PDB file of C-alpha atoms and ligand atoms in Angstrom:
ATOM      1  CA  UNK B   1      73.405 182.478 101.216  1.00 51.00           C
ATOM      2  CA  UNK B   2      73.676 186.189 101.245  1.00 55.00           C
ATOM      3  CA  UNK B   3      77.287 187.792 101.901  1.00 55.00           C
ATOM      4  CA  UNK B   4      75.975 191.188 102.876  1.00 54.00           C
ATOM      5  CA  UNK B   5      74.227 189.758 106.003  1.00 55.00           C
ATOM      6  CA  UNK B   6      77.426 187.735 106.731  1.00 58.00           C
ATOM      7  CA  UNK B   7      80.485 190.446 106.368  1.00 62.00           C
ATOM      8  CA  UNK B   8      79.680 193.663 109.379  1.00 62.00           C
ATOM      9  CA  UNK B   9      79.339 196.887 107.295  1.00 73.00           C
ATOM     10  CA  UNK B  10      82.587 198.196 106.200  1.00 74.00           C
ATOM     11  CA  UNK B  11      82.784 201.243 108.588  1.00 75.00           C
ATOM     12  CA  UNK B  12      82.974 198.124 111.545  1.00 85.00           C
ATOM     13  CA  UNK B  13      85.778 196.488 110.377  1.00 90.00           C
ATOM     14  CA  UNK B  14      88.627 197.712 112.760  1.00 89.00           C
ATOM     15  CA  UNK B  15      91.850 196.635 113.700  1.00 87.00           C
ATOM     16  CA  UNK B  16      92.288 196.679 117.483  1.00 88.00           C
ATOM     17  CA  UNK B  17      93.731 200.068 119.318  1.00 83.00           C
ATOM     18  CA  UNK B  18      96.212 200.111 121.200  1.00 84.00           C
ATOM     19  CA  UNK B  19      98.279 202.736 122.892  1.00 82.00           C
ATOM     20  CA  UNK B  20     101.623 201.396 123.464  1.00 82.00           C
ATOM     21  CA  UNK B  21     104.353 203.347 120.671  1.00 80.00           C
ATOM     22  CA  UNK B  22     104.150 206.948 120.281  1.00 80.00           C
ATOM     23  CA  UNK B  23     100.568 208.340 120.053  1.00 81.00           C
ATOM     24  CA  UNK B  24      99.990 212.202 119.081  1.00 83.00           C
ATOM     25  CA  UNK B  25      97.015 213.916 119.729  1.00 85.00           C
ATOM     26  CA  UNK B  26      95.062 216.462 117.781  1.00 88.00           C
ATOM     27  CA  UNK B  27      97.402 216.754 115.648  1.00 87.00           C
ATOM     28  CA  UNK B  28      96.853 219.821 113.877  1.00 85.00           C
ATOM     29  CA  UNK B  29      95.850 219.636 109.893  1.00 88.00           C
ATOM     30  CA  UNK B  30      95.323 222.591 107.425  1.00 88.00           C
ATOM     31  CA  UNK B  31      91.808 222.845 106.036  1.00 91.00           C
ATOM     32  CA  UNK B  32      93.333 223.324 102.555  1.00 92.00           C
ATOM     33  CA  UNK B  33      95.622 220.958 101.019  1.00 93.00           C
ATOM     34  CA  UNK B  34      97.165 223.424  99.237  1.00 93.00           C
ATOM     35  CA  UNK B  35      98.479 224.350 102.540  1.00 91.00           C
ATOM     36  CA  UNK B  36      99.775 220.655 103.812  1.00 91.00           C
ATOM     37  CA  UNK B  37     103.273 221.584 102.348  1.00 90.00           C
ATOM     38  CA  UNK B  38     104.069 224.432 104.814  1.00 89.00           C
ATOM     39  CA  UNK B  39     103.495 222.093 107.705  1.00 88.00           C
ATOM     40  CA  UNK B  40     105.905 222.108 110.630  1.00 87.00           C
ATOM     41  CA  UNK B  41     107.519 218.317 110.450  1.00 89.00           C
ATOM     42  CA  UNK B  42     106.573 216.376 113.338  1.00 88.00           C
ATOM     43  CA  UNK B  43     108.997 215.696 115.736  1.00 88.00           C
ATOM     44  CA  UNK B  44     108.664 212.819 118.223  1.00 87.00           C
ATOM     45  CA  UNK B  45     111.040 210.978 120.739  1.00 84.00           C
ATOM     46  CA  UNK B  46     110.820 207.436 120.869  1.00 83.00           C
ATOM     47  CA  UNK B  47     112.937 204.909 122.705  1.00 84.00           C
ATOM     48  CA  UNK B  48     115.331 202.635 121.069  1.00 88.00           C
ATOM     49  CA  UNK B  49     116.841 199.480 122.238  1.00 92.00           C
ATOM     50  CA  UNK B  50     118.891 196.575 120.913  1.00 95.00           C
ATOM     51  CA  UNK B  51     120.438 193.837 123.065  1.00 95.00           C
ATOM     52  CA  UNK B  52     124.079 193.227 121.472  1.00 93.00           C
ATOM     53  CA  UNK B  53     126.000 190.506 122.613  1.00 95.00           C
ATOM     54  CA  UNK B  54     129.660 190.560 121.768  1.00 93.00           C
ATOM     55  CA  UNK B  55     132.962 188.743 123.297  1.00 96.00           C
ATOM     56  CA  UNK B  56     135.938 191.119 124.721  1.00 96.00           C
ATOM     57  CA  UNK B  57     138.306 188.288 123.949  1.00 95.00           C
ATOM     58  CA  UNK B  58     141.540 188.647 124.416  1.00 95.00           C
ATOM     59  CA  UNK B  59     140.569 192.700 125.621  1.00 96.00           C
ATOM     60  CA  UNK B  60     138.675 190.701 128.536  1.00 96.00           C
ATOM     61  CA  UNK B  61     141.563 191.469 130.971  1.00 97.00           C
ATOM     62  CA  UNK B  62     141.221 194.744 130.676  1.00 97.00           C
ATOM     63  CA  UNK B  63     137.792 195.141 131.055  1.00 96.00           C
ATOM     64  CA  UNK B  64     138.397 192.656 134.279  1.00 96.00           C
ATOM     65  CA  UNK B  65     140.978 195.214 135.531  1.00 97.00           C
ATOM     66  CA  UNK B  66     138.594 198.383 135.440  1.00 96.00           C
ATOM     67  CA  UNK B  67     135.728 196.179 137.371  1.00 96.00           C
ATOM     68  CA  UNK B  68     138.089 195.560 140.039  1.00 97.00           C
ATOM     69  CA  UNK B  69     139.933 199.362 140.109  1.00 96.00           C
ATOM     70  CA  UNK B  70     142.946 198.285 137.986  1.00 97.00           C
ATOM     71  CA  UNK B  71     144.550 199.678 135.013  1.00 98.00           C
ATOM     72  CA  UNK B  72     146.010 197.153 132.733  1.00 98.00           C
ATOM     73  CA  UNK B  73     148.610 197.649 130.227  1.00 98.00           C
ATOM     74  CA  UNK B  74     150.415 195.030 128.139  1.00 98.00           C
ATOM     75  CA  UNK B  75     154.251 194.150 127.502  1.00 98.00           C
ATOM     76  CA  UNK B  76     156.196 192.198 124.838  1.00 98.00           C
ATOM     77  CA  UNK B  77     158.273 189.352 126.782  1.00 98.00           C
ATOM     78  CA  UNK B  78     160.578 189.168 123.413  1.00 98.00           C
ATOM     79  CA  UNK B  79     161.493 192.872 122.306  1.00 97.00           C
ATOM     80  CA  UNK B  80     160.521 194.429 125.814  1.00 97.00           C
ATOM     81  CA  UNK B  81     158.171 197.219 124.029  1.00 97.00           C
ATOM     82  CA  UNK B  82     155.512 198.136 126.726  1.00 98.00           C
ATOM     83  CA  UNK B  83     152.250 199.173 125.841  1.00 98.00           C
ATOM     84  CA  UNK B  84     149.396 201.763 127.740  1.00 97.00           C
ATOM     85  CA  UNK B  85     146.995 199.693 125.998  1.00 97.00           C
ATOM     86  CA  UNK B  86     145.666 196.566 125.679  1.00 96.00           C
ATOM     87  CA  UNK B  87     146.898 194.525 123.102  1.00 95.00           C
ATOM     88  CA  UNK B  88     147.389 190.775 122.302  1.00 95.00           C
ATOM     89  CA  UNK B  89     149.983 190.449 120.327  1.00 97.00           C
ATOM     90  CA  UNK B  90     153.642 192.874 120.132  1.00 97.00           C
ATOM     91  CA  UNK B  91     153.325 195.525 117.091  1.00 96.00           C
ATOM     92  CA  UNK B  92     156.446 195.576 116.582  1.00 95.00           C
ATOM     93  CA  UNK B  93     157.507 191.556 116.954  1.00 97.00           C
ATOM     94  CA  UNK B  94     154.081 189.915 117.417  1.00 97.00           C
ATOM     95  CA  UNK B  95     154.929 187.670 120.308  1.00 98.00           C
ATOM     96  CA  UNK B  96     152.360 186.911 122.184  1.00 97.00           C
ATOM     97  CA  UNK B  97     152.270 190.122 124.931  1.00 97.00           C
ATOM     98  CA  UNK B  98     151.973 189.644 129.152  1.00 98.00           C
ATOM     99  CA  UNK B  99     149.409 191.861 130.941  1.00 98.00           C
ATOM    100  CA  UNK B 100     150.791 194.187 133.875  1.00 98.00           C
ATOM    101  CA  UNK B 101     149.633 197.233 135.979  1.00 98.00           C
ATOM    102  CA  UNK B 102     150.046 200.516 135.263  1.00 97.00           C
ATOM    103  CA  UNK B 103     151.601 202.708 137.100  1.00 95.00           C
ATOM    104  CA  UNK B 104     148.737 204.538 139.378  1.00 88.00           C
ATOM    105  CA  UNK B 105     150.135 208.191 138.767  1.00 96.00           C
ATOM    106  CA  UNK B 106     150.624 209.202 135.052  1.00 98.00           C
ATOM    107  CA  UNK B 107     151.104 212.201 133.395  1.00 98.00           C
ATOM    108  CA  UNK B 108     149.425 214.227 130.747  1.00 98.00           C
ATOM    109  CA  UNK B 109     151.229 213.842 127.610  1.00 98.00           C
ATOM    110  CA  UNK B 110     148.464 216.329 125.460  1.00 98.00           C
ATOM    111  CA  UNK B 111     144.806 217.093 126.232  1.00 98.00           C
ATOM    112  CA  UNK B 112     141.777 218.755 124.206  1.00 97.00           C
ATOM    113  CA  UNK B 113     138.346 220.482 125.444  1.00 97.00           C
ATOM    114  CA  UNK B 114     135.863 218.967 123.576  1.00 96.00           C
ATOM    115  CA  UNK B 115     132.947 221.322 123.185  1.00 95.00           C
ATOM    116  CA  UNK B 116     131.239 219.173 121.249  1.00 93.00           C
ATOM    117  CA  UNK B 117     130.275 215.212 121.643  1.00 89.00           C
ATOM    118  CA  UNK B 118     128.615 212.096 120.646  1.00 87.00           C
ATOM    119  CA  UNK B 119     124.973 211.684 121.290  1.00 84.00           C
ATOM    120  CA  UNK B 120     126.556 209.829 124.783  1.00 83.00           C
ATOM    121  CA  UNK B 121     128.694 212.730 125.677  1.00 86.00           C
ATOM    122  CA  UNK B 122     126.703 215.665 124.663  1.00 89.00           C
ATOM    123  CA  UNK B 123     125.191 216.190 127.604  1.00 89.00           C
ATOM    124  CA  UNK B 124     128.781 216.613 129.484  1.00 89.00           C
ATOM    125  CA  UNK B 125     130.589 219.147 127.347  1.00 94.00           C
ATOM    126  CA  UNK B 126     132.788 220.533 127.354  1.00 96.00           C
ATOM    127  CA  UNK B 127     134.820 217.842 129.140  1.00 96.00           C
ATOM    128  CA  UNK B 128     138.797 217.064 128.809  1.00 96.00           C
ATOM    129  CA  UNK B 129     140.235 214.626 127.044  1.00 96.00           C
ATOM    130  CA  UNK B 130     143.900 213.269 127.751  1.00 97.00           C
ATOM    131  CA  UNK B 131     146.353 211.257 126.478  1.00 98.00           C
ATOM    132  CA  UNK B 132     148.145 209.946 129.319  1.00 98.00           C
ATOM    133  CA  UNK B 133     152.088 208.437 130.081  1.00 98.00           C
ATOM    134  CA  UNK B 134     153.998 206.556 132.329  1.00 98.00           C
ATOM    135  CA  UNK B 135     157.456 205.849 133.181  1.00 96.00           C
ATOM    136  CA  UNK B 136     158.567 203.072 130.861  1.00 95.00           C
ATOM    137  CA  UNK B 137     155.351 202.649 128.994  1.00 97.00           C
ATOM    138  CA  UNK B 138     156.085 203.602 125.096  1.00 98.00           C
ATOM    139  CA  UNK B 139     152.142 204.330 124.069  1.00 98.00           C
ATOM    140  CA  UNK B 140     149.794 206.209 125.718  1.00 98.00           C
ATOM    141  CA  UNK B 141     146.302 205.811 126.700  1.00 98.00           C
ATOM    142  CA  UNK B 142     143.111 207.769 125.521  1.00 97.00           C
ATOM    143  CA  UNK B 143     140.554 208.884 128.589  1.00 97.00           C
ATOM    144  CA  UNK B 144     138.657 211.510 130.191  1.00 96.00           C
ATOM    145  CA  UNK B 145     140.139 214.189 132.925  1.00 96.00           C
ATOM    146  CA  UNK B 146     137.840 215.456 135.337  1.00 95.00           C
ATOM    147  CA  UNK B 147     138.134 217.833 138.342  1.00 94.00           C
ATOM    148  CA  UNK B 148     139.778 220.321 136.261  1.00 94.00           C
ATOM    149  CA  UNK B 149     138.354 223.662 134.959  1.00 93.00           C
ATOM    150  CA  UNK B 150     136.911 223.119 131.039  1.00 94.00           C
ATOM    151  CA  UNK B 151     136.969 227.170 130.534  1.00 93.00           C
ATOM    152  CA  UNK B 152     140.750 227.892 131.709  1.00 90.00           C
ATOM    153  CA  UNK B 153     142.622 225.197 129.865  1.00 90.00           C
ATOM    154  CA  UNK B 154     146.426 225.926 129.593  1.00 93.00           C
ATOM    155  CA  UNK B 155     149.666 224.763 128.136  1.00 94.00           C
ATOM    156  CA  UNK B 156     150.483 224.005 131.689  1.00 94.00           C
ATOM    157  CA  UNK B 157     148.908 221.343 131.791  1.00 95.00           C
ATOM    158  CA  UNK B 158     151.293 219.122 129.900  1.00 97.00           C
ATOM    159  CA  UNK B 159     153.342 216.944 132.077  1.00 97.00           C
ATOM    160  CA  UNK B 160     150.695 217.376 135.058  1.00 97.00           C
ATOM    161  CA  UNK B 161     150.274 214.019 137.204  1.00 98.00           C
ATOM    162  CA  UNK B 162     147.155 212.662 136.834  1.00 98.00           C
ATOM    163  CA  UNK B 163     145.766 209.347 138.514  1.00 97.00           C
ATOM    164  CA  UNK B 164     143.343 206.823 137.670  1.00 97.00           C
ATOM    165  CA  UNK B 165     139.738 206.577 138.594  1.00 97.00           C
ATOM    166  CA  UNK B 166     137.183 204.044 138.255  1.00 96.00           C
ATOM    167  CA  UNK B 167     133.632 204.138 138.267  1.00 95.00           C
ATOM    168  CA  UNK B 168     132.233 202.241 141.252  1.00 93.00           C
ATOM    169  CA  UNK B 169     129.754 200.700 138.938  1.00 93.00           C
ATOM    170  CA  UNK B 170     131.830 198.894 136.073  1.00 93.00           C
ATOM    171  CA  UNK B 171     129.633 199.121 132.786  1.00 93.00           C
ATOM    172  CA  UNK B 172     132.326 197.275 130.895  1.00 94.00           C
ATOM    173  CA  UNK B 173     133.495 199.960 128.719  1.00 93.00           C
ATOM    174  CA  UNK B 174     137.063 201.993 128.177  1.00 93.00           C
ATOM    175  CA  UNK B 175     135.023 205.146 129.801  1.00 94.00           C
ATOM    176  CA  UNK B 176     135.357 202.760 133.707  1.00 96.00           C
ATOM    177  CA  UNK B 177     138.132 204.500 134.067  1.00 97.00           C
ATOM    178  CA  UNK B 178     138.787 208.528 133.587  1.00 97.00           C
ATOM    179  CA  UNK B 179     141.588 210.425 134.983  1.00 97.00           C
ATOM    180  CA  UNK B 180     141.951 213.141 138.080  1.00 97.00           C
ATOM    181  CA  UNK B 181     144.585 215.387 139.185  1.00 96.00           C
ATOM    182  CA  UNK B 182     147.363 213.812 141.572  1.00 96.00           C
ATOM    183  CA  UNK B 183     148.049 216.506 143.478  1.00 78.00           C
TER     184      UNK B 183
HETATM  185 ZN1   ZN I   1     157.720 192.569 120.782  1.00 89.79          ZN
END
């Protein structure tokens, strides 16, 4: 049998198109090769996603708390050292710790403008961040202040009350909750 009549000519051999993926169009090409090394690079946007499934574990509380408008904190039953944070176990006796709830006014303990931010973030800068402090609670808790003007920030600021907010929509991350002035 002859192979030539049974394989198409070459130039008809294609894989299927397809225009899904990122497709670029007349995409422009110097005439000399000598001049392919100046070429802009090509920059294109294309979406990325990953499902990621992870337990909370012991953190579940917490995460619990911010879906239903509640800021948890933890406390040692044995030495009585109270934490702004959750945590499973005492740092300074490891007992096994009890979950309570924070007090709903705090105060800011430090702060910092960030005029710069993760890929996440970048879009809001600059935006406040605070560590806040309760009454009887010996650590303090990392989160975002809002409501307060990014461009005048001021020494003042240090002991102001602050409450806790949550997002109406819980996404089941530490940034549920962000902070507002009390007064
Ligand atoms: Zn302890």
């Amino acid at each position: 049998m002859n192979i030539q009549a049974m394989t198409p000519a070459a130039e008809k051999i294609r894989l299927a198109e397809t225009d899904d993926g990122t497709i670029l169009f007349k995409v422009p090409f110097p005439k000399e090769m000598k001049d392919i090394q100046h070429m802009s690079p090509i920059i294109i946007k294309q979406p990325y996603h990953i499902d990621y499934i992870h337990s909370y574990g012991q953190d579940s509380p917490f995460f619990a708390g911010l879906a239903n408008g509640k800021l948890l904190g933890t406390k040692c039953p044995k030495c009585k050292y109270t934490y702004g944070t959750p945590k499973a176990h005492c740092m300074e006796c490891g007992s096994p710790t009890e979950w309570f709830e924070l007090p709903e006014v705090g105060r800011i303990h430090t702060f910092t403008v960030c005029h710069r931010g993760g890929e996440e973030f970048l879009k809001e800068t600059p935006f406040i961040l605070v560590l806040v402090e309760w009454d009887k609670v010996d650590t303090l808790f990392l989160s975002r202040l809002v409501g307060v003007d990014t461009s005048k920030p001021s020494l003042k600021m240090v002991g102001m009350k602050i409450k806790a907010q949550f997002k109406r929509n819980a996404k089941f991350r530490p940034t549920d909750v962000y902070f507002v002035p009390a007064e």
